[in-house]
Amino acid sequence: MAADLLQGSPRIAPSILSADFSRLGAQLAEVMDAGARVIHVDVMDGHFVPPITIGPLVVDAIAAQVHDGGGLLDVHLMIEHPERQVAEFARAGADSITLHWEATPHVHHALGAVREAGCGAGLALNPATPAEVVTGVADLIDVALCMTVNPGWGGQPFIASSPAKVAALRGLLPAAAAIEVDGGVDVESAPRCAEAGAALFVAGSAVFGAAEPAEAYGRLVAAAGAA
Ligand code: DX5
Ligand code: ZN
């Protein structure tokens, strides 16, 4: 199930970072009723990036709702030493775990640990990190996450050079690896990323910052040619 959602038709992945946490379950229900099946969870540790956000407790708290609705939890670790936290997030209910190239000297080991924990393995690249770094671990990557803003905050403007990097990643990785874009994704930037080869589109403020998240989700689906 998880693999199908990650590797199948293009998907919009709402990021709960921009949701109203006082009614998180209701916000999830809104986007899942509208068709969302990949829910993006942004984990920040106050070290790799300044903010501190979500931990395994929140993943555990929403896992049953997301899984019962046929969805998966796409956990994006913006933390130092991500390999130390893989087992904990897998236990909490993560279906895919994405770690940053810049966050550990042990990328090969960490991606292997994610798969050993039974999750899809994602590798995220900051805007300044060249696409070519994926070549040494191409066979260990289920998802390559191209940061289209600098990590740390929702609501930042899309970096215009990103589609070229998406295209470079698409050329470097086997077809089985999906390309995910994250940051500043809206109805303007999503089609440019889709054209370059992205299949997973993380959207925080464009979904939960809108007056009607379900309608905003639908507009993004149409713009990206996603499901
Ligand atoms: C940023 C996070 C994103 C964030 C995107 O560091 O990785 O997932 O939620 O937010 P928007 O869509 O508002 O740029
Ligand atoms: Zn993210």
PDB file of C-alpha atoms and ligand atoms in Angstrom:
ATOM      1  CA  MET A   1       0.000   0.000   0.000  1.00  0.00           C
ATOM      2  CA  ALA A   2       2.645   2.479   1.057  1.00  0.00           C
ATOM      3  CA  ALA A   3       4.817   1.672  -1.925  1.00  0.00           C
ATOM      4  CA  ASP A   4       1.902   2.104  -4.341  1.00  0.00           C
ATOM      5  CA  LEU A   5       1.143   5.572  -3.032  1.00  0.00           C
ATOM      6  CA  LEU A   6       4.751   6.661  -3.227  1.00  0.00           C
ATOM      7  CA  GLN A   7       5.547   5.142  -6.602  1.00  0.00           C
ATOM      8  CA  GLY A   8       2.167   5.377  -8.341  1.00  0.00           C
ATOM      9  CA  SER A   9       0.405   8.339  -9.903  1.00  0.00           C
ATOM     10  CA  PRO A  10       1.419  11.863  -8.855  1.00  0.00           C
ATOM     11  CA  ARG A  11       0.205  12.910  -5.405  1.00  0.00           C
ATOM     12  CA  ILE A  12      -0.230  16.103  -3.419  1.00  0.00           C
ATOM     13  CA  ALA A  13       1.069  15.566   0.135  1.00  0.00           C
ATOM     14  CA  PRO A  14      -0.435  18.075   2.585  1.00  0.00           C
ATOM     15  CA  SER A  15       2.095  19.099   5.255  1.00  0.00           C
ATOM     16  CA  ILE A  16       0.561  19.316   8.708  1.00  0.00           C
ATOM     17  CA  LEU A  17       3.184  21.912   9.667  1.00  0.00           C
ATOM     18  CA  SER A  18       0.696  24.571   8.525  1.00  0.00           C
ATOM     19  CA  ALA A  19      -2.350  22.902  10.095  1.00  0.00           C
ATOM     20  CA  ASP A  20      -4.257  24.103  13.164  1.00  0.00           C
ATOM     21  CA  PHE A  21      -2.850  21.756  15.825  1.00  0.00           C
ATOM     22  CA  SER A  22      -5.720  22.453  18.205  1.00  0.00           C
ATOM     23  CA  ARG A  23      -7.913  20.477  15.779  1.00  0.00           C
ATOM     24  CA  LEU A  24      -5.418  18.333  13.927  1.00  0.00           C
ATOM     25  CA  GLY A  25      -7.730  15.335  13.521  1.00  0.00           C
ATOM     26  CA  ALA A  26     -10.414  17.485  11.896  1.00  0.00           C
ATOM     27  CA  GLN A  27      -7.883  19.102   9.568  1.00  0.00           C
ATOM     28  CA  LEU A  28      -6.628  15.664   8.504  1.00  0.00           C
ATOM     29  CA  ALA A  29     -10.190  14.509   7.893  1.00  0.00           C
ATOM     30  CA  GLU A  30     -10.814  17.528   5.645  1.00  0.00           C
ATOM     31  CA  VAL A  31      -7.917  16.779   3.316  1.00  0.00           C
ATOM     32  CA  MET A  32      -8.358  13.008   3.393  1.00  0.00           C
ATOM     33  CA  ASP A  33     -12.047  13.369   2.541  1.00  0.00           C
ATOM     34  CA  ALA A  34     -10.884  15.474  -0.406  1.00  0.00           C
ATOM     35  CA  GLY A  35      -8.648  12.603  -1.553  1.00  0.00           C
ATOM     36  CA  ALA A  36      -5.285  13.164   0.128  1.00  0.00           C
ATOM     37  CA  ARG A  37      -3.518   9.892   0.920  1.00  0.00           C
ATOM     38  CA  VAL A  38       0.061  11.018   1.573  1.00  0.00           C
ATOM     39  CA  ILE A  39       0.352  13.085   4.761  1.00  0.00           C
ATOM     40  CA  HIS A  40       3.661  14.906   5.212  1.00  0.00           C
ATOM     41  CA  VAL A  41       5.083  15.346   8.725  1.00  0.00           C
ATOM     42  CA  ASP A  42       7.907  17.859   9.261  1.00  0.00           C
ATOM     43  CA  VAL A  43      10.187  16.935  12.161  1.00  0.00           C
ATOM     44  CA  MET A  44      12.606  19.687  13.257  1.00  0.00           C
ATOM     45  CA  ASP A  45      15.065  19.479  16.149  1.00  0.00           C
ATOM     46  CA  GLY A  46      16.238  23.031  16.852  1.00  0.00           C
ATOM     47  CA  HIS A  47      19.738  22.083  15.639  1.00  0.00           C
ATOM     48  CA  PHE A  48      19.707  21.063  11.972  1.00  0.00           C
ATOM     49  CA  VAL A  49      17.138  23.847  11.577  1.00  0.00           C
ATOM     50  CA  PRO A  50      16.238  26.408  14.265  1.00  0.00           C
ATOM     51  CA  PRO A  51      12.601  25.470  14.968  1.00  0.00           C
ATOM     52  CA  ILE A  52      11.438  22.541  17.080  1.00  0.00           C
ATOM     53  CA  THR A  53       8.260  20.975  15.759  1.00  0.00           C
ATOM     54  CA  ILE A  54       6.853  17.471  15.778  1.00  0.00           C
ATOM     55  CA  GLY A  55       8.105  14.241  17.340  1.00  0.00           C
ATOM     56  CA  PRO A  56       7.068  10.584  17.365  1.00  0.00           C
ATOM     57  CA  LEU A  57       4.244  11.315  19.839  1.00  0.00           C
ATOM     58  CA  VAL A  58       2.337  13.260  17.189  1.00  0.00           C
ATOM     59  CA  VAL A  59       3.064  10.661  14.505  1.00  0.00           C
ATOM     60  CA  ASP A  60       1.694   7.998  16.844  1.00  0.00           C
ATOM     61  CA  ALA A  61      -1.364  10.136  17.633  1.00  0.00           C
ATOM     62  CA  ILE A  62      -2.420  10.506  13.971  1.00  0.00           C
ATOM     63  CA  ALA A  63      -1.240   7.128  12.622  1.00  0.00           C
ATOM     64  CA  ALA A  64      -4.498   5.220  13.114  1.00  0.00           C
ATOM     65  CA  GLN A  65      -6.617   7.915  11.459  1.00  0.00           C
ATOM     66  CA  VAL A  66      -4.302   8.179   8.455  1.00  0.00           C
ATOM     67  CA  HIS A  67      -3.854   4.422   8.042  1.00  0.00           C
ATOM     68  CA  ASP A  68      -7.536   3.613   8.547  1.00  0.00           C
ATOM     69  CA  GLY A  69      -8.292   6.100   5.761  1.00  0.00           C
ATOM     70  CA  GLY A  70      -5.922   4.287   3.401  1.00  0.00           C
ATOM     71  CA  GLY A  71      -3.195   6.910   3.723  1.00  0.00           C
ATOM     72  CA  LEU A  72       0.467   6.903   4.599  1.00  0.00           C
ATOM     73  CA  LEU A  73       2.660   9.027   6.805  1.00  0.00           C
ATOM     74  CA  ASP A  74       5.563  10.629   4.960  1.00  0.00           C
ATOM     75  CA  VAL A  75       7.954  11.693   7.722  1.00  0.00           C
ATOM     76  CA  HIS A  76      10.562  14.324   6.821  1.00  0.00           C
ATOM     77  CA  LEU A  77      13.372  14.413   9.363  1.00  0.00           C
ATOM     78  CA  MET A  78      15.101  17.797   9.534  1.00  0.00           C
ATOM     79  CA  ILE A  79      17.262  16.630  12.426  1.00  0.00           C
ATOM     80  CA  GLU A  80      20.903  15.871  13.148  1.00  0.00           C
ATOM     81  CA  HIS A  81      21.873  12.206  13.507  1.00  0.00           C
ATOM     82  CA  PRO A  82      18.658  11.001  11.846  1.00  0.00           C
ATOM     83  CA  GLU A  83      19.868   7.387  11.950  1.00  0.00           C
ATOM     84  CA  ARG A  84      19.376   7.443  15.741  1.00  0.00           C
ATOM     85  CA  GLN A  85      15.642   8.205  15.397  1.00  0.00           C
ATOM     86  CA  VAL A  86      14.615   5.868  12.572  1.00  0.00           C
ATOM     87  CA  ALA A  87      13.390   3.009  14.773  1.00  0.00           C
ATOM     88  CA  GLU A  88      11.368   5.339  16.979  1.00  0.00           C
ATOM     89  CA  PHE A  89       9.523   6.966  14.057  1.00  0.00           C
ATOM     90  CA  ALA A  90       8.936   3.581  12.407  1.00  0.00           C
ATOM     91  CA  ARG A  91       7.412   2.313  15.660  1.00  0.00           C
ATOM     92  CA  ALA A  92       5.222   5.416  15.846  1.00  0.00           C
ATOM     93  CA  GLY A  93       3.712   4.606  12.429  1.00  0.00           C
ATOM     94  CA  ALA A  94       5.852   6.278   9.758  1.00  0.00           C
ATOM     95  CA  ASP A  95       5.500   4.648   6.326  1.00  0.00           C
ATOM     96  CA  SER A  96       8.320   6.565   4.682  1.00  0.00           C
ATOM     97  CA  ILE A  97      11.193   8.313   6.412  1.00  0.00           C
ATOM     98  CA  THR A  98      13.218  10.979   4.641  1.00  0.00           C
ATOM     99  CA  LEU A  99      16.529  12.188   6.028  1.00  0.00           C
ATOM    100  CA  HIS A 100      18.836  14.945   4.861  1.00  0.00           C
ATOM    101  CA  TRP A 101      22.100  14.424   2.998  1.00  0.00           C
ATOM    102  CA  GLU A 102      23.515  17.346   5.008  1.00  0.00           C
ATOM    103  CA  ALA A 103      22.484  15.961   8.408  1.00  0.00           C
ATOM    104  CA  THR A 104      24.741  12.928   8.704  1.00  0.00           C
ATOM    105  CA  PRO A 105      28.026  11.508   7.410  1.00  0.00           C
ATOM    106  CA  HIS A 106      26.264   8.125   7.478  1.00  0.00           C
ATOM    107  CA  VAL A 107      23.744   8.527   4.661  1.00  0.00           C
ATOM    108  CA  HIS A 108      24.268   5.026   3.249  1.00  0.00           C
ATOM    109  CA  HIS A 109      23.831   3.435   6.661  1.00  0.00           C
ATOM    110  CA  ALA A 110      20.830   5.615   7.541  1.00  0.00           C
ATOM    111  CA  LEU A 111      18.928   4.834   4.305  1.00  0.00           C
ATOM    112  CA  GLY A 112      19.571   1.140   4.872  1.00  0.00           C
ATOM    113  CA  ALA A 113      18.279   1.450   8.446  1.00  0.00           C
ATOM    114  CA  VAL A 114      15.052   3.043   7.154  1.00  0.00           C
ATOM    115  CA  ARG A 115      14.416   0.119   4.824  1.00  0.00           C
ATOM    116  CA  GLU A 116      15.323  -2.379   7.541  1.00  0.00           C
ATOM    117  CA  ALA A 117      12.696  -0.715   9.728  1.00  0.00           C
ATOM    118  CA  GLY A 118      10.153  -1.526   7.011  1.00  0.00           C
ATOM    119  CA  CYS A 119       9.714   2.018   5.689  1.00  0.00           C
ATOM    120  CA  GLY A 120      10.254   3.672   2.324  1.00  0.00           C
ATOM    121  CA  ALA A 121      13.623   5.448   2.332  1.00  0.00           C
ATOM    122  CA  GLY A 122      13.826   9.094   1.354  1.00  0.00           C
ATOM    123  CA  LEU A 123      16.861  11.312   0.840  1.00  0.00           C
ATOM    124  CA  ALA A 124      16.351  15.096   1.006  1.00  0.00           C
ATOM    125  CA  LEU A 125      18.708  17.632  -0.553  1.00  0.00           C
ATOM    126  CA  ASN A 126      18.970  21.262   0.537  1.00  0.00           C
ATOM    127  CA  PRO A 127      18.909  23.870  -2.242  1.00  0.00           C
ATOM    128  CA  ALA A 128      22.732  24.241  -2.245  1.00  0.00           C
ATOM    129  CA  THR A 129      23.409  20.505  -2.430  1.00  0.00           C
ATOM    130  CA  PRO A 130      24.036  19.288  -5.991  1.00  0.00           C
ATOM    131  CA  ALA A 131      21.745  16.626  -7.441  1.00  0.00           C
ATOM    132  CA  GLU A 132      24.769  14.437  -8.244  1.00  0.00           C
ATOM    133  CA  VAL A 133      25.268  13.381  -4.600  1.00  0.00           C
ATOM    134  CA  VAL A 134      22.483  10.803  -5.052  1.00  0.00           C
ATOM    135  CA  THR A 135      24.548   8.661  -7.377  1.00  0.00           C
ATOM    136  CA  GLY A 136      26.381   6.773  -4.617  1.00  0.00           C
ATOM    137  CA  VAL A 137      23.120   5.722  -2.937  1.00  0.00           C
ATOM    138  CA  ALA A 138      20.732   5.550  -5.921  1.00  0.00           C
ATOM    139  CA  ASP A 139      19.760   1.941  -5.225  1.00  0.00           C
ATOM    140  CA  LEU A 140      18.840   2.778  -1.606  1.00  0.00           C
ATOM    141  CA  ILE A 141      16.437   5.617  -2.418  1.00  0.00           C
ATOM    142  CA  ASP A 142      12.669   5.177  -2.758  1.00  0.00           C
ATOM    143  CA  VAL A 143      12.052   8.934  -2.732  1.00  0.00           C
ATOM    144  CA  ALA A 144      14.404  11.833  -3.514  1.00  0.00           C
ATOM    145  CA  LEU A 145      13.117  14.988  -1.843  1.00  0.00           C
ATOM    146  CA  CYS A 146      14.246  18.141  -3.612  1.00  0.00           C
ATOM    147  CA  MET A 147      13.953  21.051  -1.170  1.00  0.00           C
ATOM    148  CA  THR A 148      12.478  23.930  -3.146  1.00  0.00           C
ATOM    149  CA  VAL A 149      12.997  26.323  -0.213  1.00  0.00           C
ATOM    150  CA  ASN A 150      15.572  26.225   2.571  1.00  0.00           C
ATOM    151  CA  PRO A 151      14.301  23.853   5.275  1.00  0.00           C
ATOM    152  CA  GLY A 152      12.878  25.136   8.508  1.00  0.00           C
ATOM    153  CA  TRP A 153       9.710  27.099   7.859  1.00  0.00           C
ATOM    154  CA  GLY A 154       6.500  26.943   5.904  1.00  0.00           C
ATOM    155  CA  GLY A 155       5.322  29.791   3.731  1.00  0.00           C
ATOM    156  CA  GLN A 156       8.607  30.646   1.980  1.00  0.00           C
ATOM    157  CA  PRO A 157       8.796  31.507  -1.731  1.00  0.00           C
ATOM    158  CA  PHE A 158       9.613  28.730  -4.211  1.00  0.00           C
ATOM    159  CA  ILE A 159      13.237  28.824  -5.458  1.00  0.00           C
ATOM    160  CA  ALA A 160      12.930  29.391  -9.212  1.00  0.00           C
ATOM    161  CA  SER A 161      15.887  27.205 -10.210  1.00  0.00           C
ATOM    162  CA  SER A 162      14.325  24.129  -8.559  1.00  0.00           C
ATOM    163  CA  PRO A 163      12.671  22.526 -11.618  1.00  0.00           C
ATOM    164  CA  ALA A 164      16.078  22.182 -13.285  1.00  0.00           C
ATOM    165  CA  LYS A 165      17.326  20.287 -10.228  1.00  0.00           C
ATOM    166  CA  VAL A 166      14.235  18.076 -10.280  1.00  0.00           C
ATOM    167  CA  ALA A 167      14.997  17.235 -13.903  1.00  0.00           C
ATOM    168  CA  ALA A 168      18.619  16.473 -12.994  1.00  0.00           C
ATOM    169  CA  LEU A 169      17.500  14.123 -10.207  1.00  0.00           C
ATOM    170  CA  ARG A 170      15.027  12.435 -12.552  1.00  0.00           C
ATOM    171  CA  GLY A 171      17.898  11.750 -14.942  1.00  0.00           C
ATOM    172  CA  LEU A 172      20.184  10.380 -12.226  1.00  0.00           C
ATOM    173  CA  LEU A 173      17.785   8.007 -10.483  1.00  0.00           C
ATOM    174  CA  PRO A 174      16.046   4.823 -11.594  1.00  0.00           C
ATOM    175  CA  ALA A 175      12.350   5.102 -12.491  1.00  0.00           C
ATOM    176  CA  ALA A 176      11.441   3.290  -9.255  1.00  0.00           C
ATOM    177  CA  ALA A 177      12.585   6.303  -7.220  1.00  0.00           C
ATOM    178  CA  ALA A 178       9.981   9.067  -6.977  1.00  0.00           C
ATOM    179  CA  ILE A 179      10.992  12.733  -6.958  1.00  0.00           C
ATOM    180  CA  GLU A 180       9.305  14.814  -4.245  1.00  0.00           C
ATOM    181  CA  VAL A 181       9.298  18.621  -4.068  1.00  0.00           C
ATOM    182  CA  ASP A 182       8.874  20.480  -0.788  1.00  0.00           C
ATOM    183  CA  GLY A 183       8.534  24.207  -0.150  1.00  0.00           C
ATOM    184  CA  GLY A 184       6.607  26.982  -1.849  1.00  0.00           C
ATOM    185  CA  VAL A 185       4.551  24.494  -3.836  1.00  0.00           C
ATOM    186  CA  ASP A 186       1.377  26.153  -5.125  1.00  0.00           C
ATOM    187  CA  VAL A 187      -0.729  26.223  -8.287  1.00  0.00           C
ATOM    188  CA  GLU A 188       2.016  28.212 -10.073  1.00  0.00           C
ATOM    189  CA  SER A 189       5.077  26.170  -9.099  1.00  0.00           C
ATOM    190  CA  ALA A 190       3.528  22.680  -9.034  1.00  0.00           C
ATOM    191  CA  PRO A 191       3.050  22.409 -12.830  1.00  0.00           C
ATOM    192  CA  ARG A 192       6.679  23.433 -13.413  1.00  0.00           C
ATOM    193  CA  CYS A 193       7.835  20.705 -11.022  1.00  0.00           C
ATOM    194  CA  ALA A 194       5.508  18.148 -12.629  1.00  0.00           C
ATOM    195  CA  GLU A 195       6.915  18.928 -16.054  1.00  0.00           C
ATOM    196  CA  ALA A 196      10.441  18.392 -14.680  1.00  0.00           C
ATOM    197  CA  GLY A 197       9.530  14.943 -13.335  1.00  0.00           C
ATOM    198  CA  ALA A 198       8.265  15.434  -9.775  1.00  0.00           C
ATOM    199  CA  ALA A 199       5.551  13.005  -8.641  1.00  0.00           C
ATOM    200  CA  LEU A 200       5.080  13.982  -4.987  1.00  0.00           C
ATOM    201  CA  PHE A 201       4.187  17.570  -4.129  1.00  0.00           C
ATOM    202  CA  VAL A 202       4.362  18.639  -0.493  1.00  0.00           C
ATOM    203  CA  ALA A 203       2.103  21.600   0.228  1.00  0.00           C
ATOM    204  CA  GLY A 204       1.710  23.207   3.628  1.00  0.00           C
ATOM    205  CA  SER A 205       0.491  26.789   3.492  1.00  0.00           C
ATOM    206  CA  ALA A 206      -1.113  26.319   0.058  1.00  0.00           C
ATOM    207  CA  VAL A 207      -3.454  23.758   1.665  1.00  0.00           C
ATOM    208  CA  PHE A 208      -3.856  24.555   5.369  1.00  0.00           C
ATOM    209  CA  GLY A 209      -3.276  28.291   4.957  1.00  0.00           C
ATOM    210  CA  ALA A 210      -6.294  28.458   2.663  1.00  0.00           C
ATOM    211  CA  ALA A 211      -9.789  29.254   3.941  1.00  0.00           C
ATOM    212  CA  GLU A 212     -11.022  25.889   2.618  1.00  0.00           C
ATOM    213  CA  PRO A 213      -8.199  23.274   2.746  1.00  0.00           C
ATOM    214  CA  ALA A 214     -10.231  20.684   0.831  1.00  0.00           C
ATOM    215  CA  GLU A 215     -10.837  23.056  -2.084  1.00  0.00           C
ATOM    216  CA  ALA A 216      -7.213  24.225  -2.037  1.00  0.00           C
ATOM    217  CA  TYR A 217      -6.139  20.585  -2.157  1.00  0.00           C
ATOM    218  CA  GLY A 218      -8.355  20.047  -5.211  1.00  0.00           C
ATOM    219  CA  ARG A 219      -6.880  23.065  -6.992  1.00  0.00           C
ATOM    220  CA  LEU A 220      -3.360  21.717  -6.438  1.00  0.00           C
ATOM    221  CA  VAL A 221      -4.352  18.279  -7.703  1.00  0.00           C
ATOM    222  CA  ALA A 222      -5.638  19.852 -10.911  1.00  0.00           C
ATOM    223  CA  ALA A 223      -2.578  22.094 -11.305  1.00  0.00           C
ATOM    224  CA  ALA A 224      -0.081  19.261 -10.827  1.00  0.00           C
ATOM    225  CA  GLY A 225      -2.026  16.647 -12.774  1.00  0.00           C
ATOM    226  CA  ALA A 226      -1.979  14.611  -9.563  1.00  0.00           C
ATOM    227  CA  ALA A 227      -4.365  12.187  -7.867  1.00  0.00           C
TER     228      ALA A 227
HETATM  229  C1  DX5 B   1       9.891  23.219   5.244  1.00  0.00           C
HETATM  230  C2  DX5 B   1       9.131  21.925   5.291  1.00  0.00           C
HETATM  231  C3  DX5 B   1       7.934  21.898   4.420  1.00  0.00           C
HETATM  232  C4  DX5 B   1       6.877  22.918   4.750  1.00  0.00           C
HETATM  233  C5  DX5 B   1       6.411  23.447   3.438  1.00  0.00           C
HETATM  234  O1  DX5 B   1      11.115  23.098   5.862  1.00  0.00           O
HETATM  235  O2  DX5 B   1       9.946  20.830   4.925  1.00  0.00           O
HETATM  236  O3  DX5 B   1       7.361  20.609   4.339  1.00  0.00           O
HETATM  237  O4  DX5 B   1       5.761  22.408   5.437  1.00  0.00           O
HETATM  238  O5  DX5 B   1       5.560  24.501   3.663  1.00  0.00           O
HETATM  239  P1  DX5 B   1       5.030  25.398   2.465  1.00  0.00           P
HETATM  240  O6  DX5 B   1       4.245  24.491   1.551  1.00  0.00           O
HETATM  241  O7  DX5 B   1       4.171  26.415   3.164  1.00  0.00           O
HETATM  242  O8  DX5 B   1       6.205  26.006   1.780  1.00  0.00           O
HETATM  243 ZN    ZN B   2       8.888  18.824   4.595  1.00  0.00          ZN
END
